[in-house]
Amino acid sequence: MQKSNSKLANTKLPTPKLPHSSKSTVHALPSQQRGLVFSSLLLIVIIAGMVLLALYLVKLDRTITHKFEGKRWDIPAKVYSQPLELYQGANVDRDTMKTWLELLNYQSDNTYDRTGTYHRSGNTYFIHTRGFTYSANDVDKEQVIKMTIAGNKIESVQSTLPAKSGIIRLEPVNIGGIYPDSNEDRMVVSLDQVPQPLIDALIATEDRGFYEHKGVSIRGIARAVMNNFSGGARQGGSTITQQLIKNFYLNSDRTLKRKANEALMAVLLELHYSKDEILQTYLNEIYLGQNGNRSINGFGLASQFYFDKPLNELRLDQQALLVGMAKGPSVYNPRRHPNDSKARRDVVLNNMLAVGSLSQEDYDKAIEQPLDVVDKPVEGKSQFPDFLDIVKRELNTVYYSDDLKNEGLIIISTLDPIAQLAADKAVDRKLGELRRNNSKTKDLQGALVSANPETGELVSVVGSGSEFTGFNRAVDAKRQVGSLLKPIIYMTALESGRYNLASSVDDSPITVNLNDGDEWNPKNYDNRDHGYVPLTTALSQSYNQAAVRLGMEFGISTFAKQLRRMGVKEEIPPYPSALLGSVNLSPMDMLGVYQVFATGGFRTPIHSIRTVIDDRGRILQRTGLNTQRSIPPETNFLTNYALQQVVSNGTAKRAQSLGSNLNLAGKTGTTNDYRDAWFAGYSGNYVSVVWVGRDDNKPIGLSGGTGALPVWVDYMKQLKLTPVALPEPEGIEWLWLENNSGKLSNERCANARYLPVMSAHLPEEASSCAIGLYQQDRALEQMQSQNQQGAINQQRRREGLEIPNSETIDSDSQENSDEQNGNEAENRADTWYDRAVEWF
């Protein structure tokens, strides 16, 4: 037992075999789990990142497409003048053509083989027009016009394109714009309007692989990095697409995030749109300078801003200059840094030579060209700001402000650049002369407005000083108008039938009792009383006392009603002084009044806009003739005659210097203490009003005849005037009248005048001179008749013939004879007045 126990004790029992020790199991299991968890988390992160990236890309994609396919820019409205119409017999002379071509910046060229060029040989012009789109259905294409001028008229005109109407239009002048609140200005051009050399220059300089890459150029980025690290000039690796993304969607921050966004969006943009679409957008978006507080965007506008020409008329070197400016418009501004600008231009030309888009010969020629940048930018700043202001006011009554600023509207206005330049010169010249007179006139200001009386189209406006401040005196200066309203008083008197042009009016002192118990005693400007004077004299010499007495006869309420008939909307104060013009009205208000006189009594509202066209060429507004009868034609005919007397022998006699054959009509106006000087008048084709005064309303010591009339005459003499020739209405007869009584008269009477009279209100009395002459003539006629009958009777006796008067008359015949004689006597009584009127 002991032995066996010992053996058993010394025997080594085998250890049971386990899969793993408990210790290794504990350590191996967590390691595997951590690996799985980490892998899972990483996968989740990657998936989440991809989802987020996808969502971010979707967001970027939507951002790109929303703006690119929607409204890309706020495009300003552009305002143009009326076009110049060329047709056989048109009143166009060489000076007019010279001025219009200069305003359009046409260049003299013997070959005239490009748009915007012309050649003149003697009186014959060859003009290669640019064309113009007036609407989708009214497009003038480019054409060559051959025109011959003889004297002041077009003798013949031909064109390379047919003109069914016989009228060829030379395009209107751009007079300004209405700009977006973003202060971005641009002129959108399509790709086919951009010269190919400009595109070649852009590709060669900014992105030579534009047509190969998909938005991002790896080669360009690598080249820029290597160059920057090697210490060379700092370069960017951005493609044209990336530059567009930066300008169109992003900003110029130099951050990794912005660069990443730029690259992603560039790729997305290229996935959606063609290279041509991207290039066209870039050409219109690129920033190329600053005009005051407005940015110059796009090559279309930059061409006008720096060269005053459309893109297709630029030389190769000028196109290269604009491309060079894309790198830094302020650094390479050709007006401020001409040397740097030329050097950059030459780099662009050299790039074109390097890639083969420019021959050595063309390169050598282009690199020798001067910059030829215009000294002052024409685009953006209106040369006719007063007129543009009135256009804006008229537009604001119809359109929302945002539509005017952002929708790219085209407005064809009624401005006549020739008339406007004449107005500017007249005001500058004559006010300059008047300001040198004395201390009262040192701060003299003026306003001038002029329109076509038949159409109501405003053709010229001067309402501010050398710099437009927003205060336009043509519409904003409400001043007393003085004697400009006197024709309304005399018109009322003539319309009533109580007065005719030769009637007597009393210019003796008058006292008017006012409602507050005070008395008003108006005086004449010469401080003299003239007693009874003819109506035309009272008006032509502008006698105050006669005007007040006549106005009070018909009443102030009637005076106010007449002004409303003439289109005056301002409230007329119910005071007698209103008869002498103590009414605050603007030059534009008075233009409307005298427009009625100038057209035979028809009122056509004064307007400054012909048509408004949207960016698709659709006509949104076309101003038609809204003409209404305001004054009976007979009344207006007589009033016009009276206003012509003001010019022929009254206070506006200075206007006769323009030509007595023009039959001009008008009226001077002067207010109390000589604070305001006015003249309103018209020819057959222009009605114009001038105001001269001081903004502080202090006396200027000038009357209408010495202050305003010289400006009016200077303006009108620069225009081609037609005579005043109103058609004579049916209800008008011309009679000899006694001046200062209005009675019927005879041409042999000393004080007789041959004047128009309304048929409905012929005078019923004759002057003593006329009656005496009439009786003498009747007696002489009777005597001649008796002598003639006596000679006949003697002849009949000599020939043995019976004398009719000696024959026996029976009773029946006697009764018939008596009845016949009675009827003849009655007829004579009925027709005596008519016969007398004919005689008188």
Short mmCIF file of C-alpha atoms in Angstrom, two decimals, residues 450-736:
data_model
loop_
_atom_site.label_atom_id
_atom_site.label_comp_id
_atom_site.label_asym_id
_atom_site.label_seq_id
_atom_site.Cartn_x
_atom_site.Cartn_y
_atom_site.Cartn_z
CA SER A 450 -39.26 123.71 -75.55
CA ALA A 451 -41.65 121.36 -77.33
CA ASN A 452 -43.17 120.49 -80.67
CA PRO A 453 -46.60 122.17 -80.38
CA GLU A 454 -48.44 119.73 -82.65
CA THR A 455 -47.33 116.54 -80.88
CA GLY A 456 -46.60 117.87 -77.38
CA GLU A 457 -43.18 116.21 -77.53
CA LEU A 458 -40.64 117.86 -75.27
CA VAL A 459 -37.48 118.47 -77.29
CA SER A 460 -35.17 120.35 -74.90
CA VAL A 461 -34.89 121.27 -71.23
CA VAL A 462 -32.48 123.41 -69.23
CA GLY A 463 -33.29 123.48 -65.55
CA SER A 464 -30.09 123.39 -63.53
CA GLY A 465 -26.59 124.77 -63.39
CA SER A 466 -23.38 123.14 -64.58
CA GLU A 467 -23.86 120.23 -62.15
CA PHE A 468 -27.25 118.57 -61.70
CA THR A 469 -28.22 118.53 -58.03
CA GLY A 470 -31.73 117.16 -58.32
CA PHE A 471 -33.40 120.58 -58.31
CA ASN A 472 -34.73 121.02 -61.83
CA ARG A 473 -35.99 124.59 -62.23
CA ALA A 474 -37.93 123.61 -65.34
CA VAL A 475 -40.42 121.74 -63.15
CA ASP A 476 -39.46 122.48 -59.53
CA ALA A 477 -39.19 126.28 -59.63
CA LYS A 478 -42.74 127.47 -58.94
CA ARG A 479 -42.53 131.22 -59.42
CA GLN A 480 -44.98 134.01 -60.11
CA VAL A 481 -45.47 134.22 -63.84
CA GLY A 482 -46.52 137.84 -64.20
CA SER A 483 -47.98 138.94 -67.50
CA LEU A 484 -47.76 135.52 -69.11
CA LEU A 485 -51.36 135.01 -67.95
CA LYS A 486 -52.76 138.20 -69.50
CA PRO A 487 -53.61 136.49 -72.81
CA ILE A 488 -56.12 134.38 -70.85
CA ILE A 489 -57.97 137.58 -69.88
CA TYR A 490 -58.11 138.88 -73.45
CA MET A 491 -59.03 135.45 -74.79
CA THR A 492 -62.02 135.42 -72.42
CA ALA A 493 -63.09 138.87 -73.60
CA LEU A 494 -62.88 137.86 -77.27
CA GLU A 495 -64.73 134.60 -76.66
CA SER A 496 -67.60 136.46 -75.02
CA GLY A 497 -68.36 138.42 -78.19
CA ARG A 498 -68.42 141.70 -76.26
CA TYR A 499 -65.00 142.62 -77.59
CA ASN A 500 -63.08 142.30 -80.82
CA LEU A 501 -59.43 142.98 -81.59
CA ALA A 502 -60.07 146.69 -82.18
CA SER A 503 -62.33 147.22 -79.17
CA SER A 504 -61.50 149.90 -76.65
CA VAL A 505 -60.30 148.99 -73.14
CA ASP A 506 -59.76 151.37 -70.27
CA ASP A 507 -56.27 151.73 -68.87
CA SER A 508 -57.07 154.42 -66.37
CA PRO A 509 -56.38 153.96 -62.62
CA ILE A 510 -58.50 151.30 -60.94
CA THR A 511 -59.25 150.46 -57.33
CA VAL A 512 -60.31 146.94 -56.40
CA ASN A 513 -61.98 146.32 -53.04
CA LEU A 514 -60.66 143.18 -51.41
CA ASN A 515 -62.59 140.79 -49.17
CA ASP A 516 -60.64 141.84 -46.10
CA GLY A 517 -61.67 145.46 -46.56
CA ASP A 518 -58.38 146.59 -48.08
CA GLU A 519 -58.04 148.23 -51.45
CA TRP A 520 -55.76 147.20 -54.28
CA ASN A 521 -54.48 149.78 -56.77
CA PRO A 522 -52.44 148.08 -59.50
CA LYS A 523 -50.07 150.27 -61.48
CA ASN A 524 -48.46 149.98 -64.88
CA TYR A 525 -44.75 149.24 -65.07
CA ASP A 526 -44.13 152.65 -66.65
CA ASN A 527 -46.22 154.31 -63.89
CA ARG A 528 -48.33 156.04 -66.52
CA ASP A 529 -52.05 155.93 -67.32
CA HIS A 530 -52.97 155.48 -70.96
CA GLY A 531 -56.73 155.99 -70.95
CA TYR A 532 -58.75 154.16 -73.57
CA VAL A 533 -56.56 152.05 -75.81
CA PRO A 534 -57.22 149.31 -78.40
CA LEU A 535 -57.37 145.78 -77.02
CA THR A 536 -54.33 144.64 -79.03
CA THR A 537 -52.34 147.63 -77.76
CA ALA A 538 -53.23 146.91 -74.15
CA LEU A 539 -51.95 143.35 -74.56
CA SER A 540 -48.90 144.09 -76.70
CA GLN A 541 -47.75 146.83 -74.31
CA SER A 542 -48.75 144.74 -71.27
CA TYR A 543 -50.81 147.42 -69.50
CA ASN A 544 -51.74 146.23 -66.01
CA GLN A 545 -54.70 148.50 -65.32
CA ALA A 546 -56.48 147.52 -68.52
CA ALA A 547 -55.90 143.82 -67.84
CA VAL A 548 -57.26 144.05 -64.28
CA ARG A 549 -60.34 146.04 -65.31
CA LEU A 550 -61.11 143.58 -68.12
CA GLY A 551 -60.41 140.56 -65.90
CA MET A 552 -62.68 141.83 -63.13
CA GLU A 553 -65.47 142.32 -65.66
CA PHE A 554 -65.59 138.57 -66.26
CA GLY A 555 -64.57 137.52 -62.75
CA ILE A 556 -61.64 135.70 -61.19
CA SER A 557 -63.54 132.41 -61.11
CA THR A 558 -63.92 132.59 -64.90
CA PHE A 559 -60.20 133.33 -65.16
CA ALA A 560 -59.41 130.23 -63.08
CA LYS A 561 -61.74 128.05 -65.18
CA GLN A 562 -60.04 129.20 -68.35
CA LEU A 563 -56.64 128.23 -66.96
CA ARG A 564 -57.94 124.77 -66.12
CA ARG A 565 -59.16 124.48 -69.70
CA MET A 566 -55.61 125.25 -70.78
CA GLY A 567 -54.26 122.39 -68.68
CA VAL A 568 -53.09 124.20 -65.53
CA LYS A 569 -53.63 121.90 -62.53
CA GLU A 570 -52.34 124.21 -59.80
CA GLU A 571 -54.91 125.89 -57.58
CA ILE A 572 -55.50 129.48 -58.68
CA PRO A 573 -55.81 131.83 -55.68
CA PRO A 574 -59.14 133.74 -55.65
CA TYR A 575 -57.42 137.10 -55.45
CA PRO A 576 -57.53 139.89 -58.04
CA SER A 577 -53.72 139.92 -58.14
CA ALA A 578 -53.89 136.52 -59.87
CA LEU A 579 -54.95 138.45 -62.97
CA LEU A 580 -51.47 139.95 -63.08
CA GLY A 581 -49.76 136.61 -62.60
CA SER A 582 -49.33 136.33 -58.85
CA VAL A 583 -49.71 132.58 -59.35
CA ASN A 584 -46.84 130.20 -58.69
CA LEU A 585 -46.32 128.08 -61.78
CA SER A 586 -43.33 126.36 -63.36
CA PRO A 587 -41.88 126.87 -66.84
CA MET A 588 -43.33 123.46 -67.74
CA ASP A 589 -46.79 124.60 -66.65
CA MET A 590 -46.56 127.66 -68.90
CA LEU A 591 -45.27 125.56 -71.79
CA GLY A 592 -48.53 123.63 -71.66
CA VAL A 593 -50.60 126.84 -71.78
CA TYR A 594 -48.81 128.30 -74.79
CA GLN A 595 -48.83 124.96 -76.56
CA VAL A 596 -52.63 125.37 -76.79
CA PHE A 597 -52.30 128.84 -78.35
CA ALA A 598 -49.74 127.51 -80.85
CA THR A 599 -52.00 124.72 -82.18
CA GLY A 600 -55.24 126.53 -82.83
CA GLY A 601 -56.78 125.70 -79.46
CA PHE A 602 -55.91 121.99 -79.17
CA ARG A 603 -54.28 120.73 -75.99
CA THR A 604 -51.82 117.84 -76.21
CA PRO A 605 -50.14 117.05 -72.89
CA ILE A 606 -46.41 117.76 -72.89
CA HIS A 607 -44.53 114.46 -72.64
CA SER A 608 -40.92 113.24 -72.80
CA ILE A 609 -41.33 109.56 -73.77
CA ARG A 610 -42.18 107.99 -77.11
CA THR A 611 -41.85 104.27 -76.36
CA VAL A 612 -40.75 101.90 -73.61
CA ILE A 613 -39.40 98.48 -74.66
CA ASP A 614 -38.55 95.55 -72.40
CA ASP A 615 -35.46 93.35 -72.66
CA ARG A 616 -37.25 91.04 -75.10
CA GLY A 617 -38.16 93.80 -77.52
CA ARG A 618 -41.80 94.00 -76.49
CA ILE A 619 -43.38 97.45 -76.47
CA LEU A 620 -44.67 98.20 -72.99
CA GLN A 621 -45.73 101.77 -73.69
CA ARG A 622 -46.23 103.89 -76.77
CA THR A 623 -47.30 107.49 -76.25
CA GLY A 624 -50.03 108.44 -78.68
CA LEU A 625 -51.58 111.79 -79.37
CA ASN A 626 -54.09 112.52 -76.63
CA THR A 627 -55.39 115.74 -78.16
CA GLN A 628 -58.44 117.60 -76.92
CA ARG A 629 -60.10 120.83 -77.99
CA SER A 630 -59.56 123.44 -75.25
CA ILE A 631 -60.48 126.70 -76.96
CA PRO A 632 -62.94 127.32 -79.81
CA PRO A 633 -60.94 127.74 -83.03
CA GLU A 634 -62.33 131.22 -83.70
CA THR A 635 -61.34 132.42 -80.23
CA ASN A 636 -57.85 130.98 -80.53
CA PHE A 637 -57.38 132.48 -83.99
CA LEU A 638 -58.07 135.96 -82.62
CA THR A 639 -55.91 135.39 -79.52
CA ASN A 640 -53.05 134.19 -81.71
CA TYR A 641 -53.36 137.37 -83.78
CA ALA A 642 -53.16 139.45 -80.61
CA LEU A 643 -50.06 137.56 -79.45
CA GLN A 644 -48.45 138.17 -82.83
CA GLN A 645 -48.89 141.90 -82.20
CA VAL A 646 -46.78 141.54 -79.04
CA VAL A 647 -43.89 140.49 -81.26
CA SER A 648 -44.54 142.77 -84.23
CA ASN A 649 -44.88 146.04 -82.29
CA GLY A 650 -45.05 145.31 -78.57
CA THR A 651 -42.78 144.37 -75.66
CA ALA A 652 -41.28 141.41 -77.57
CA LYS A 653 -40.29 143.35 -80.67
CA ARG A 654 -36.72 142.08 -80.28
CA ALA A 655 -37.95 138.69 -81.53
CA GLN A 656 -38.52 140.29 -84.94
CA SER A 657 -34.80 139.84 -85.51
CA LEU A 658 -35.54 136.17 -86.22
CA GLY A 659 -37.54 137.18 -89.31
CA SER A 660 -40.75 139.14 -89.76
CA ASN A 661 -42.01 136.48 -92.18
CA LEU A 662 -42.20 133.94 -89.33
CA ASN A 663 -45.26 135.63 -87.77
CA LEU A 664 -43.99 134.74 -84.30
CA ALA A 665 -46.29 135.07 -81.31
CA GLY A 666 -45.62 135.32 -77.60
CA LYS A 667 -45.79 137.29 -74.38
CA THR A 668 -43.30 138.81 -71.97
CA GLY A 669 -43.78 138.53 -68.23
CA THR A 670 -42.33 140.55 -65.37
CA THR A 671 -43.21 140.24 -61.69
CA ASN A 672 -43.21 142.76 -58.84
CA ASP A 673 -39.90 144.45 -58.10
CA TYR A 674 -38.44 142.76 -61.18
CA ARG A 675 -37.88 139.46 -59.37
CA ASP A 676 -38.80 137.20 -62.29
CA ALA A 677 -38.41 137.66 -66.03
CA TRP A 678 -40.37 135.46 -68.43
CA PHE A 679 -40.99 134.98 -72.10
CA ALA A 680 -43.27 132.40 -73.70
CA GLY A 681 -43.67 132.22 -77.44
CA TYR A 682 -43.86 130.04 -80.50
CA SER A 683 -43.06 129.57 -84.15
CA GLY A 684 -44.86 127.08 -86.34
CA ASN A 685 -42.76 124.16 -85.08
CA TYR A 686 -41.44 125.16 -81.62
CA VAL A 687 -43.16 126.49 -78.52
CA SER A 688 -40.65 127.61 -75.89
CA VAL A 689 -40.68 129.21 -72.44
CA VAL A 690 -37.79 130.93 -70.65
CA TRP A 691 -37.57 132.00 -67.01
CA VAL A 692 -34.76 134.08 -65.54
CA GLY A 693 -34.42 134.93 -61.85
CA ARG A 694 -32.60 134.18 -58.62
CA ASP A 695 -33.16 131.16 -56.41
CA ASP A 696 -33.37 133.44 -53.37
CA ASN A 697 -36.17 135.43 -55.08
CA LYS A 698 -34.31 138.74 -54.79
CA PRO A 699 -34.88 141.43 -57.46
CA ILE A 700 -32.80 141.08 -60.61
CA GLY A 701 -33.63 144.42 -62.23
CA LEU A 702 -34.62 142.72 -65.50
CA SER A 703 -37.97 142.59 -67.28
CA GLY A 704 -39.24 139.83 -69.49
CA GLY A 705 -38.04 141.77 -72.51
CA THR A 706 -34.51 142.38 -71.20
CA GLY A 707 -33.95 139.18 -69.20
CA ALA A 708 -35.82 136.22 -70.68
CA LEU A 709 -36.44 137.31 -74.27
CA PRO A 710 -32.72 137.48 -75.23
CA VAL A 711 -32.29 133.85 -74.12
CA TRP A 712 -35.39 132.82 -76.09
CA VAL A 713 -34.21 134.60 -79.23
CA ASP A 714 -30.72 133.11 -78.98
CA TYR A 715 -32.21 129.63 -78.66
CA MET A 716 -34.73 129.94 -81.47
CA LYS A 717 -32.26 131.45 -83.94
CA GLN A 718 -30.21 128.24 -83.78
CA LEU A 719 -33.19 126.19 -84.97
CA LYS A 720 -34.88 125.85 -88.33
CA LEU A 721 -38.13 127.69 -87.69
CA THR A 722 -41.32 127.52 -89.72
CA PRO A 723 -43.85 130.39 -89.78
CA VAL A 724 -46.91 130.48 -87.57
CA ALA A 725 -49.69 129.69 -90.02
CA LEU A 726 -52.81 128.61 -88.15
CA PRO A 727 -55.63 127.55 -90.48
CA GLU A 728 -58.40 130.12 -90.62
CA PRO A 729 -61.61 128.68 -89.14
CA GLU A 730 -64.91 128.91 -91.00
CA GLY A 731 -66.39 131.27 -88.42
CA ILE A 732 -63.91 134.07 -89.16
CA GLU A 733 -64.36 137.09 -91.43
CA TRP A 734 -61.91 139.87 -92.17
CA LEU A 735 -63.31 143.38 -91.84
CA TRP A 736 -62.11 146.93 -91.62
#
